[in-house]
Tab-separated table of C-alpha atoms in Angstrom:
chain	number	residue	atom	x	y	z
A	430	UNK	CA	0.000	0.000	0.000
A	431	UNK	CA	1.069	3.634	-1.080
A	432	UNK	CA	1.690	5.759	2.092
A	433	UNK	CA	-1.020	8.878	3.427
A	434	UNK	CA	0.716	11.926	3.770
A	435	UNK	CA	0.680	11.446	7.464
A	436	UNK	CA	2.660	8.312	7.052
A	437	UNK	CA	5.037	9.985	4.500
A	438	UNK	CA	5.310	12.269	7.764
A	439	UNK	CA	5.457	9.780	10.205
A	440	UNK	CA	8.541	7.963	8.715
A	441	UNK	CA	10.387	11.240	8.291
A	442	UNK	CA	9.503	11.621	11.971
A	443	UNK	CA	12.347	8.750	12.603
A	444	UNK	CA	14.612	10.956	11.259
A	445	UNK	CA	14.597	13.578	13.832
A	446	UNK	CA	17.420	12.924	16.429
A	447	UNK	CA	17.502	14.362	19.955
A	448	UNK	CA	19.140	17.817	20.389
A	449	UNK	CA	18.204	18.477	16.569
A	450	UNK	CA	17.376	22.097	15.293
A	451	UNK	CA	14.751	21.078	12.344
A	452	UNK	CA	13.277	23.533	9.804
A	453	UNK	CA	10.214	22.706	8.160
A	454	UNK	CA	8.509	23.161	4.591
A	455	UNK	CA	5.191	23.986	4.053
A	456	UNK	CA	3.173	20.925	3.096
A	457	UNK	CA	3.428	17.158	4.192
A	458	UNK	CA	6.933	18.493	6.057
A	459	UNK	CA	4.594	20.244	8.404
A	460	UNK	CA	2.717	17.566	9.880
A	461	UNK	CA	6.253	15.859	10.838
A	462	UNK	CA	5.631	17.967	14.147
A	463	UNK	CA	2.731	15.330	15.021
A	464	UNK	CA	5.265	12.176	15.229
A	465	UNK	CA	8.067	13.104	16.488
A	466	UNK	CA	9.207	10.311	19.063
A	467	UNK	CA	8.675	10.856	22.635
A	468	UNK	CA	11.504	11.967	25.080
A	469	UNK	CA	13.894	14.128	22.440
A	470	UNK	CA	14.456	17.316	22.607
A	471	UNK	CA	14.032	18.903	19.117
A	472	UNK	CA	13.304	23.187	18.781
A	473	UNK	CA	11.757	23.902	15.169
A	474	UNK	CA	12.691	26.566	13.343
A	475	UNK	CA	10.268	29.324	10.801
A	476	UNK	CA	12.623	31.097	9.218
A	477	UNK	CA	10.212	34.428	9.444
A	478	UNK	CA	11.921	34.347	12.423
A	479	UNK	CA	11.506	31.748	15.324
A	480	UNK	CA	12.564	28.858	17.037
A	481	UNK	CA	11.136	27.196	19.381
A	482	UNK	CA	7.708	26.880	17.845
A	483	UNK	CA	4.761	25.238	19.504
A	484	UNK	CA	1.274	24.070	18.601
A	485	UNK	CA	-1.688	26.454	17.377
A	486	UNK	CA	-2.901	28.582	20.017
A	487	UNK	CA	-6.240	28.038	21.418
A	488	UNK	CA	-9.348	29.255	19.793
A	489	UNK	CA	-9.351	32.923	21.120
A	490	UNK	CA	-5.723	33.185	21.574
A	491	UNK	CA	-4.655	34.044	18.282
A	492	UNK	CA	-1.539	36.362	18.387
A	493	UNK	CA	-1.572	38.629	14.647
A	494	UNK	CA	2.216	39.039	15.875
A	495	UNK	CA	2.768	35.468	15.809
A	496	UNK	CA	3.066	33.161	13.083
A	497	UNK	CA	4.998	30.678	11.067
A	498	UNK	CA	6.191	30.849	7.314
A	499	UNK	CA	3.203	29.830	6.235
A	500	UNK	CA	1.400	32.716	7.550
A	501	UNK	CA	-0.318	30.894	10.358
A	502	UNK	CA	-0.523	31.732	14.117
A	503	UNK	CA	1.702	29.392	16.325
A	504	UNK	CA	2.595	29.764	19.898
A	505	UNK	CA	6.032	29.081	21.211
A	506	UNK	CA	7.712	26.710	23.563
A	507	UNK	CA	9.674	27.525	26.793
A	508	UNK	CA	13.164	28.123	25.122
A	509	UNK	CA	12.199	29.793	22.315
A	510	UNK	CA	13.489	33.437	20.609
A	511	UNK	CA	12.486	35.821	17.974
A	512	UNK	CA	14.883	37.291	15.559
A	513	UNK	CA	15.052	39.532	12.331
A	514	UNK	CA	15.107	37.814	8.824
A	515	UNK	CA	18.929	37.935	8.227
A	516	UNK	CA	19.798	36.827	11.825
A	517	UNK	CA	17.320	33.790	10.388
A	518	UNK	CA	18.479	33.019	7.364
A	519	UNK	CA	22.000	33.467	9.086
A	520	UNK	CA	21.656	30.117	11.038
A	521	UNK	CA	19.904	28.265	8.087
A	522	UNK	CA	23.053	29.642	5.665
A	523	UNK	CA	25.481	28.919	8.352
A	524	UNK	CA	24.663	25.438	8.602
A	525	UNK	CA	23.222	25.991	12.478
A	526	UNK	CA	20.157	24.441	11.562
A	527	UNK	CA	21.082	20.542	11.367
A	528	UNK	CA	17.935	18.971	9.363
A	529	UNK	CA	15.583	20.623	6.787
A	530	UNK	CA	12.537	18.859	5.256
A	531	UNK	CA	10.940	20.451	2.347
A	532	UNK	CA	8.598	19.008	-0.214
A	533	UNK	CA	9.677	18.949	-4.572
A	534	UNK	CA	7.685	18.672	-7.660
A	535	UNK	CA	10.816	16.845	-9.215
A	536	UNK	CA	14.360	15.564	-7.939
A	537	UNK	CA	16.629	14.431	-9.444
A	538	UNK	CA	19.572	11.408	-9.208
A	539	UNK	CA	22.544	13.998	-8.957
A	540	UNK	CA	20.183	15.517	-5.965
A	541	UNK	CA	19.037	18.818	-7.649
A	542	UNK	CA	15.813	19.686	-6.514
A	543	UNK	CA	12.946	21.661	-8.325
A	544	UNK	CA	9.907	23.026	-6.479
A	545	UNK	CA	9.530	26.461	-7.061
A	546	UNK	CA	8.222	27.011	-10.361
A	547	UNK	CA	6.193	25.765	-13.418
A	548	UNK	CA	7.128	27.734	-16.892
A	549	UNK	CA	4.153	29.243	-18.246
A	550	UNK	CA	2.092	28.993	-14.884
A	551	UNK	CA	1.789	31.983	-12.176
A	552	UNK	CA	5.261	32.163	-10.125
A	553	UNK	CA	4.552	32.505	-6.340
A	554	UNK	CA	7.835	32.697	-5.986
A	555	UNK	CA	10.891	30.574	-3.867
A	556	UNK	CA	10.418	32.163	-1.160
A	557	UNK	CA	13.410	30.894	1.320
A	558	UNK	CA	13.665	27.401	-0.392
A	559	UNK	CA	17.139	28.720	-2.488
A	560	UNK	CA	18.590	29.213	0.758
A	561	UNK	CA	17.533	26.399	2.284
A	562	UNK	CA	18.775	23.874	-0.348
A	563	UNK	CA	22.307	25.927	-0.688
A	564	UNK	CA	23.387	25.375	2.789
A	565	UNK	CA	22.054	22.447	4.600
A	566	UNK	CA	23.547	19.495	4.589
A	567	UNK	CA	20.989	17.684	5.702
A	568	UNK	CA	17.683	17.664	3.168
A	569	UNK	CA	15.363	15.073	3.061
A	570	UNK	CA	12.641	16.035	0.514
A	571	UNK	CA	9.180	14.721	0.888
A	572	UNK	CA	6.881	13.936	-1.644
A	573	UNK	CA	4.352	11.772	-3.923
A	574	UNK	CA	6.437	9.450	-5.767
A	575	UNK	CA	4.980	10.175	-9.289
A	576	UNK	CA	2.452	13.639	-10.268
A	577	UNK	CA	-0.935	13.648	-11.088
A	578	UNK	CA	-0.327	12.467	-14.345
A	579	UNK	CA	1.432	9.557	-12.943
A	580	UNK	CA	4.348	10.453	-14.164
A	581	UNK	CA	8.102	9.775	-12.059
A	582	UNK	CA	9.140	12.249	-9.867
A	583	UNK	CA	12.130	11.197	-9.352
A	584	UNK	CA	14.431	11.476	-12.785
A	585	UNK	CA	17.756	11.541	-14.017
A	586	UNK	CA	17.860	15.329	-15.017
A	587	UNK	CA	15.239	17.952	-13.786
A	588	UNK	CA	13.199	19.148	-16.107
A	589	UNK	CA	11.799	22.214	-14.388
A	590	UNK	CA	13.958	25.632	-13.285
A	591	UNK	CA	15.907	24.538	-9.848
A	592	UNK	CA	15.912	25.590	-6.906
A	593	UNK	CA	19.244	24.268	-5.924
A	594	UNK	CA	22.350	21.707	-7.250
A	595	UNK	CA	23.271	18.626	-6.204
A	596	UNK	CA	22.194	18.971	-2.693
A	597	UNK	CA	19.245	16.359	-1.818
A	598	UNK	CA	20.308	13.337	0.835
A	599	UNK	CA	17.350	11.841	1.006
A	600	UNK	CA	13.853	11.331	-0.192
A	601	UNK	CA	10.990	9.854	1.656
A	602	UNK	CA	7.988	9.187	-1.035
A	603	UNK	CA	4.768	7.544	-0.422
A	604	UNK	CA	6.503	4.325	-2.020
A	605	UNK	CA	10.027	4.484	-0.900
A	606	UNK	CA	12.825	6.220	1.576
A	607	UNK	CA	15.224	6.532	-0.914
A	608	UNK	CA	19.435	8.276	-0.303
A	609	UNK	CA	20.785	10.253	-3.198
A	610	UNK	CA	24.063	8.922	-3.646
A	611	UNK	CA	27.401	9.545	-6.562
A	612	UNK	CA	25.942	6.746	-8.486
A	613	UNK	CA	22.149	7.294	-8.305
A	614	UNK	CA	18.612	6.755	-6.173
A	615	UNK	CA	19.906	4.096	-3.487
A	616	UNK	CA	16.959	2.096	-2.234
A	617	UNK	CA	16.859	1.564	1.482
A	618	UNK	CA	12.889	0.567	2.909
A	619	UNK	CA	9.968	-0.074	0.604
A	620	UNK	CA	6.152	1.500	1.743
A	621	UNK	CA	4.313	-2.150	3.226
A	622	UNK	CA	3.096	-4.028	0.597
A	623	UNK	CA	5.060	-2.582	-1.966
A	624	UNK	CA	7.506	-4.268	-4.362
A	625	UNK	CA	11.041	-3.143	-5.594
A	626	UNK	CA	9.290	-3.966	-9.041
A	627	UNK	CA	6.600	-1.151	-8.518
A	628	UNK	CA	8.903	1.575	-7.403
A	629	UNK	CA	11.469	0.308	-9.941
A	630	UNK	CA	8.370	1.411	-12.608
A	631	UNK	CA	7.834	4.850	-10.898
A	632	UNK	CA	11.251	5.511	-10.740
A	633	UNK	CA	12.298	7.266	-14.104
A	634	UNK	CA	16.375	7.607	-12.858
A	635	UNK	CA	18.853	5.118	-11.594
A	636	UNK	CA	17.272	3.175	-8.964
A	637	UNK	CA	19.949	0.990	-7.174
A	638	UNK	CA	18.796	-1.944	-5.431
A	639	UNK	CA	21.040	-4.169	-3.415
A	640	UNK	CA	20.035	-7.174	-1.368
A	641	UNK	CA	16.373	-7.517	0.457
A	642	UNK	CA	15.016	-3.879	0.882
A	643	UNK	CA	12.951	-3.909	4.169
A	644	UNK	CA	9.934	-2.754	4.430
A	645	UNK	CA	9.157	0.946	6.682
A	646	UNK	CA	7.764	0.692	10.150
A	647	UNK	CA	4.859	3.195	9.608
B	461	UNK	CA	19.221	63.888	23.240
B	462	UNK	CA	18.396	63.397	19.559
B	463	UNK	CA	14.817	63.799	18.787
B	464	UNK	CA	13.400	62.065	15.980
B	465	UNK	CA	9.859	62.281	16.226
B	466	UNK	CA	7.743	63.741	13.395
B	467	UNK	CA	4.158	64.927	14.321
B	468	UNK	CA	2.017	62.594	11.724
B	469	UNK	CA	2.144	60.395	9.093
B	470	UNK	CA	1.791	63.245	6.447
B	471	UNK	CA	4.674	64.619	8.012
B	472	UNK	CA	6.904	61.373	8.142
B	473	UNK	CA	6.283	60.854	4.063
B	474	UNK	CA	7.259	64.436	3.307
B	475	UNK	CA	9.474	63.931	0.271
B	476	UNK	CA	8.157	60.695	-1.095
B	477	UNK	CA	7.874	61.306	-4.948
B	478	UNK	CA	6.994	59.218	-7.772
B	479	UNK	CA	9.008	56.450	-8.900
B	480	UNK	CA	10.911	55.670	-5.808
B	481	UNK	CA	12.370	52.828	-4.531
B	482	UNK	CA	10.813	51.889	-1.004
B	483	UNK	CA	11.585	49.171	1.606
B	484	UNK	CA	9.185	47.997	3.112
B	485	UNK	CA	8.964	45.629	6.220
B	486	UNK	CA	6.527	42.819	7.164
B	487	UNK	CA	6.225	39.160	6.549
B	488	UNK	CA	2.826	38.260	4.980
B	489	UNK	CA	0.562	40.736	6.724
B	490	UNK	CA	2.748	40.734	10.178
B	491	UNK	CA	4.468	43.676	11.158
B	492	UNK	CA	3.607	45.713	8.284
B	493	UNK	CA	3.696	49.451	8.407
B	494	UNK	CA	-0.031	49.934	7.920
B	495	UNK	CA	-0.298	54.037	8.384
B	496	UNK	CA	2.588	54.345	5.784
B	497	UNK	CA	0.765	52.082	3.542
B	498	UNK	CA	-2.454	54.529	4.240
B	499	UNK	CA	-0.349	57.284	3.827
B	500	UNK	CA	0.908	56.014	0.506
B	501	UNK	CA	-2.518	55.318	-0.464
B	502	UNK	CA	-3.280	58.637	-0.320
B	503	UNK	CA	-0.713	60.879	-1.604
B	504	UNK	CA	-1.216	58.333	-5.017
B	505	UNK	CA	2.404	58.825	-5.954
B	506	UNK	CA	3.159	56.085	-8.440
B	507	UNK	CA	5.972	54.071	-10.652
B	508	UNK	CA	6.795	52.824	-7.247
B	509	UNK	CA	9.383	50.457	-7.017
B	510	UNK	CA	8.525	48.261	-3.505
B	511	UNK	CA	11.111	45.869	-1.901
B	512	UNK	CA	9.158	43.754	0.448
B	513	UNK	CA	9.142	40.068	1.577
B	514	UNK	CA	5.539	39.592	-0.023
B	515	UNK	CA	2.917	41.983	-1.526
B	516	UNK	CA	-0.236	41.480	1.047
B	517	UNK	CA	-3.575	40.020	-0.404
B	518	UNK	CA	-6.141	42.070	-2.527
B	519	UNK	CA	-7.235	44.681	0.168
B	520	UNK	CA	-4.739	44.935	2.836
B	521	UNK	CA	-0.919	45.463	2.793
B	522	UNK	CA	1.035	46.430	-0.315
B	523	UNK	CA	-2.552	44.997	-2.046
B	524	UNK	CA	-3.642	48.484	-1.459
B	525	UNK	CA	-1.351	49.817	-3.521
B	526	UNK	CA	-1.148	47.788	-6.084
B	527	UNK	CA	-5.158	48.323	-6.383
B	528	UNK	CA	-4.486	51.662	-7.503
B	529	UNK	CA	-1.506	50.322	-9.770
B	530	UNK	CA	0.869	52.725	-7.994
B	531	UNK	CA	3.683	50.144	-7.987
B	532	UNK	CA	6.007	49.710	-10.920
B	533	UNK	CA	7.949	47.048	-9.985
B	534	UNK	CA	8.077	44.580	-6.939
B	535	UNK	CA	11.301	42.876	-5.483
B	536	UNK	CA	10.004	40.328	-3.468
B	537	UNK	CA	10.672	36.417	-2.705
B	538	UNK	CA	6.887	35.490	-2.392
B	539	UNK	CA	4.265	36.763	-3.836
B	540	UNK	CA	1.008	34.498	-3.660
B	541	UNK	CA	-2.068	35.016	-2.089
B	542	UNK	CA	-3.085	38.001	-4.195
B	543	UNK	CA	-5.262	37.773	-7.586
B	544	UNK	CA	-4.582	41.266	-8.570
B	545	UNK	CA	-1.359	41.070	-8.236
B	546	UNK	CA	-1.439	38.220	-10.654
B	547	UNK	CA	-3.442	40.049	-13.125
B	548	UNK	CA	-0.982	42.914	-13.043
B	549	UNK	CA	2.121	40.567	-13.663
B	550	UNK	CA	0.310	38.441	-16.302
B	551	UNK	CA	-0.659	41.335	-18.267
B	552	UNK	CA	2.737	43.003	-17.957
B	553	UNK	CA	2.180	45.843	-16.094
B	554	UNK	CA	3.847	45.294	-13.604
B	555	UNK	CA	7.201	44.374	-13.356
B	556	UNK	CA	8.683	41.510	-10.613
B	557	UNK	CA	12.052	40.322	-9.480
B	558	UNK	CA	12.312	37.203	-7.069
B	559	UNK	CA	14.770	36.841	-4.668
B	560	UNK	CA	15.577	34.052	-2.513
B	561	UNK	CA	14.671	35.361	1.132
B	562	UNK	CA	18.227	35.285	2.962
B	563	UNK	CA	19.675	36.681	0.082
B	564	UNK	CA	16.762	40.228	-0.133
B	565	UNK	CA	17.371	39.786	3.979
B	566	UNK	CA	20.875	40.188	3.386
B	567	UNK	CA	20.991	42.896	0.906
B	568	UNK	CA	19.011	44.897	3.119
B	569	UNK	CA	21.212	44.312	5.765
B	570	UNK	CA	24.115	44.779	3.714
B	571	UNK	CA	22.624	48.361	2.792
B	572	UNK	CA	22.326	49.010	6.457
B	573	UNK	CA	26.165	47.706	7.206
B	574	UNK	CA	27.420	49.817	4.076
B	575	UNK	CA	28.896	46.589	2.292
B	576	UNK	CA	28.313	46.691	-1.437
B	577	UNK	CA	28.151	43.565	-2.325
B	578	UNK	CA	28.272	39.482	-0.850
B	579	UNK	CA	28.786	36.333	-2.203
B	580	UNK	CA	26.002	33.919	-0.796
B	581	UNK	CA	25.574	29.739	-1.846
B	582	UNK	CA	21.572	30.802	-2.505
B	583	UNK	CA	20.594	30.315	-6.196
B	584	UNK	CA	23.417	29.210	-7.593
B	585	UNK	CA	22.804	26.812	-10.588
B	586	UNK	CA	19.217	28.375	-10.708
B	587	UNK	CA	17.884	31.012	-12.901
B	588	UNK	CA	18.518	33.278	-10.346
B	589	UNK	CA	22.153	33.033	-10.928
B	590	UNK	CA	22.024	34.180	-14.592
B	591	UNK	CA	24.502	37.538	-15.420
B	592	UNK	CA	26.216	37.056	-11.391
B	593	UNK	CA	29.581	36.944	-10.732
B	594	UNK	CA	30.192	33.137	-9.115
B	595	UNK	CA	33.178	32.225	-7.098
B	596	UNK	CA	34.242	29.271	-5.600
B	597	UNK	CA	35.439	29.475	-1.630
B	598	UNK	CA	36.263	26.488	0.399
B	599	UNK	CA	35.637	24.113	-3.077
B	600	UNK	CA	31.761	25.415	-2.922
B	601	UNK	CA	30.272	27.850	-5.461
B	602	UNK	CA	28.520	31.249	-4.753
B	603	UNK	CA	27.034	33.930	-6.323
B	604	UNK	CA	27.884	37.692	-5.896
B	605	UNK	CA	24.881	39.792	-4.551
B	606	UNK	CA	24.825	43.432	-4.369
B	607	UNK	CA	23.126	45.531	-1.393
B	608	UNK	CA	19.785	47.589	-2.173
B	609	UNK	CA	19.819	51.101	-2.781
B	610	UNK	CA	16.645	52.784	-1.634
B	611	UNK	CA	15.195	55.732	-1.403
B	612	UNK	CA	12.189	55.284	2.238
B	613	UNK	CA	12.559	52.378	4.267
B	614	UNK	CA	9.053	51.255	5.831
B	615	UNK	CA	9.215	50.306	9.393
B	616	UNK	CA	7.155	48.884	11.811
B	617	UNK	CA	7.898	47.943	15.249
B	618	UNK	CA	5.722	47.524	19.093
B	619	UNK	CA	7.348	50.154	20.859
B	620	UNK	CA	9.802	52.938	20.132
B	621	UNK	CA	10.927	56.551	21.987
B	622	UNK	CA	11.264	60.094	20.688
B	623	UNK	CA	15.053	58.960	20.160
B	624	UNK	CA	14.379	56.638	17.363
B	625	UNK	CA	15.358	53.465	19.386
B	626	UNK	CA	12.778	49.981	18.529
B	627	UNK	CA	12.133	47.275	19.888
B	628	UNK	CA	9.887	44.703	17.608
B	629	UNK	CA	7.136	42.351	18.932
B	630	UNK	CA	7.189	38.480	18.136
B	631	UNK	CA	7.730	37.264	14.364
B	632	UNK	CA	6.462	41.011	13.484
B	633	UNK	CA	9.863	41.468	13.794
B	634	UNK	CA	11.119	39.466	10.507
B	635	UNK	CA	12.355	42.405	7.871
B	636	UNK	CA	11.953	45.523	9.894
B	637	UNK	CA	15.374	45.573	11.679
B	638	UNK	CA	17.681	44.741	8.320
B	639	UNK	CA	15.577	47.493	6.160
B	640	UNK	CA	16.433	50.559	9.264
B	641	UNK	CA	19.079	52.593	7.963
B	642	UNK	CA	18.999	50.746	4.543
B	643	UNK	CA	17.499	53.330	2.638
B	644	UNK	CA	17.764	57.301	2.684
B	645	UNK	CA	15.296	57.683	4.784
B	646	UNK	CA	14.215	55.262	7.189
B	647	UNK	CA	10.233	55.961	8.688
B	648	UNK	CA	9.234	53.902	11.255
B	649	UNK	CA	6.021	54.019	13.000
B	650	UNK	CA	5.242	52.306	16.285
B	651	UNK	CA	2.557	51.244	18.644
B	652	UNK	CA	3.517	52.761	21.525
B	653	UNK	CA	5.712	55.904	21.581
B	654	UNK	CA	7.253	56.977	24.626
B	655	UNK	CA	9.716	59.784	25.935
B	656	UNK	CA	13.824	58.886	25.383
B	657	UNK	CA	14.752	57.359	28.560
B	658	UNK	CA	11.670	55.229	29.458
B	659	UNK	CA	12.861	52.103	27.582
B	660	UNK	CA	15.465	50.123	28.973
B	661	UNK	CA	18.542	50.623	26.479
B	662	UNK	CA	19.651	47.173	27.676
B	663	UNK	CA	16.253	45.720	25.513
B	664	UNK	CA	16.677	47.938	22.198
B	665	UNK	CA	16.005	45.979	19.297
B	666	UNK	CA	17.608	48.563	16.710
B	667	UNK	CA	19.156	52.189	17.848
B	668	UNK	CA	17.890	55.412	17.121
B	669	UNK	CA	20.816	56.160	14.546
B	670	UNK	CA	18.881	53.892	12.125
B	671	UNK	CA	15.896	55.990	12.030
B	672	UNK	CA	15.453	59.278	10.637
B	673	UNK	CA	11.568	59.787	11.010
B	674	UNK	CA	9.261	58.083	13.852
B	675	UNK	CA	5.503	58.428	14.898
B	676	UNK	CA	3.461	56.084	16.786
B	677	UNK	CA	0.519	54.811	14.205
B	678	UNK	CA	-3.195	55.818	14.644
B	679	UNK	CA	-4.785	52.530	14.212
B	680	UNK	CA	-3.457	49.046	13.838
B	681	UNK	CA	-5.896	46.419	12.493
B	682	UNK	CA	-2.885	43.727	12.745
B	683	UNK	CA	-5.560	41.261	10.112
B	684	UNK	CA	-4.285	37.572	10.484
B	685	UNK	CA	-3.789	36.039	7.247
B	686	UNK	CA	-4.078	32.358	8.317
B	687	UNK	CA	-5.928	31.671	11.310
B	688	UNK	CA	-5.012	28.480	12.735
B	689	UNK	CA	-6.063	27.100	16.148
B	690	UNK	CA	-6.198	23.727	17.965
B	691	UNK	CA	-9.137	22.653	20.334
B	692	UNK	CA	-9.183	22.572	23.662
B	693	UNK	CA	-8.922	18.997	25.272
């Protein structure tokens, strides 16, 4: 069975470590802040400027002053801080921040990334996704394996303007938790119930497969 | 002691003149400077050029003054959430550069510092690259980016003194602090404004010598753009 998005989110989830600074996309990355595993300590970061962030406030509670990248009104956690939008982008640039999840339309097997724009549709713009890709180290891209069309997402070029080179580590789709290695998409844990041959088939670049691939604990 | 305090609004836009270049803070519709925007609104100067994280939705924000097509060109890095705004940039008529958001956060600041120029990782090997100098340090490539020039900066922060001296509320903070002193002439306008002396230096967010003009606001409707809550258990 193909994964929900919450599941998508759940086994990205096992990815957080204790003591981790984590900075999420907007999208499936959000809902990452449901499953994170009891008893680590992990401060989430918006880069409009805070870390630390916390739950939606109650009804009634809602702070205009107060939100998250995607426009939304958080609270905050004991611990957390405000700052300005270069002091932000500062610890994202400077490789403070140590994992970033962010969702793609396409990636591809060299681990260039596109998600910011479709040629000859309205450009929203990238908003602080160039930065993001450019200095982490750490980038695990969520996503739907294939597009509406059913059509790979994962290829050996790009075919849409990137966002960033070369920089993906890791992808977790709703068929496969994939790392982006020198010699292509390395295949580490198939979605239950499905086979190597089925994400072979939605898998337009270099799929590596080597020995049994386990399945996810979702 | 330095005073900095202008009476009104009308007063703190005195120069403004068509085709400018204007900073303007805010992230989505938090911590914008909503009596300049008014103010703006009002004195219909146009061919505006508008730096600015976003562009605000159809009727509030930098939506106001795009209703009345007084902006030229926008310099933003996300501009959604706004149909006019679409219509304008479809049809041509008005003009937009993105910019990844550390690197417009950083050419503010850069203004502000009096650097000309930085080289930043952000964008290289995207379209956003094209006709920049790139240089490779420590076997990575960059991009060169050069500082805004502009003519107003738009500030908004909670509280502020007849000195000039901010201090910013929450994420309304975002922009605000990189854009004072990065332009000409830097207006901010604030919630509160008290006498010099009454904040606590030891909690100033940005110093007076960033701000030429300040007045506190008449009204702040401080809209939420996404209201999101949880129930309680």
């Amino acid at each position: 069975m193909s994964l929900s998005k919450e599941q998508i989110a759940k086994r990205i989830a096992q990815e957080v470590k204790d003591g981790y600074y984590v900075n999420l996309g907007i999208g499936i990355p959000t809902l990452v802040v449901n499953y994170v595993p009891d008893g680590i300590d992990v401060e989430f970061q918006s880069e409009n400027g805070v870390l630390g962030m916390g739950p939606f406030p109650y009804e009634g509670e809602e702070d205009a002053d107060i939100i998250n990248a995607g426009k939304q009104t958080i609270t905050t956690l004991p611990g957390a801080s405000f700052f300005d939008s270069a002091t932000s982008f500062g610890m994202i640039r400077g490789q403070h921040v140590d994992l970033t999840i962010l969702g793609a339309m396409e990636v591809a097997e060299n681990g260039d990334i596109a998600n910011w724009k479709i040629p000859g549709k309205m450009v929203k713009g990238m908003g602080g996704a160039m930065d993001l890709v450019a200095s982490a180290e750490n980038i695990i891209v969520a996503m739907m394996h294939t597009n509406r069309a059913g059509e790979s997402k994962l290829l050996k070029r790009c075919t849409l303007p990137l966002t960033g080179v070369n920089c993906i580590t890791k992808v977790v789709s709703n068929l496969a938790v994939i790392e982006i290695t020198d010699k292509g998409f390395k295949l580490l844990e198939r979605a239950p119930g499905v086979s190597v041959e089925e994400i072979q088939k939605a898998t337009e670049g270099t799929l590596i497969v080597e020995g049994e691939i386990p399945e996810m604990n979702v | 002691m330095i005073n900095r305090t202008v009476a009104s609004v009308k007063e703190a836009l005195t120069g403004l003149e068509d085709g400018m270049t204007l900073m303007v803070g805010g992230f989505g519709l938090s911590g914008i400077p909503e009596n300049s925007i008014a103010q703006l609104v009002k004195l219909g100067v146009t061919d505006l050029t508008c730096i600015s994280n976003n562009a605000g939705v159809d009727d509030f924000g930098l939506g106001l003054l795009l209703q009345g097509k007084q902006i030229k060109k926008m310099i933003s890095s996300y501009v959604g959430e706004n149909d006019e705004f679409e219509r304008q940039m479809l049809s041509g008529e008005l003009d937009v550069e993105l910019v990844p958001q550390g690197t417009l956060a950083e050419r503010c600041r850069a203004a502000q510092a009096g650097i000309p120029a930085f080289y930043t990782p952000a964008g290289y090997g995207t379209e956003v690259a094209e006709g920049k100098e790139e240089r490779d340090f420590n076997g990575k490539p960059h991009i060169l980016e050069q500082a805004f020039k502009a003519d107003f900066a738009f500030i908004k922060a909670w509280k502020g003194d007849t000195a000039g001296n901010l201090i910013f509320k929450g994420t309304a903070r975002n922009f605000n602090p990189v854009m004072c002193g990065a332009a000409t002439i830097t207006v901010a306008e604030v919630e509160e404004l008290v006498p010099a002396g009454e904040l606590d230096p030891n909690q100033i967010h940005i110093s007076g010598i960033f701000v030429k003009r300040i007045f506190q606001g008449e009204k702040y409707e401080k809209r939420i753009e996404q209201r999101t809550t949880r129930v309680r258990s």
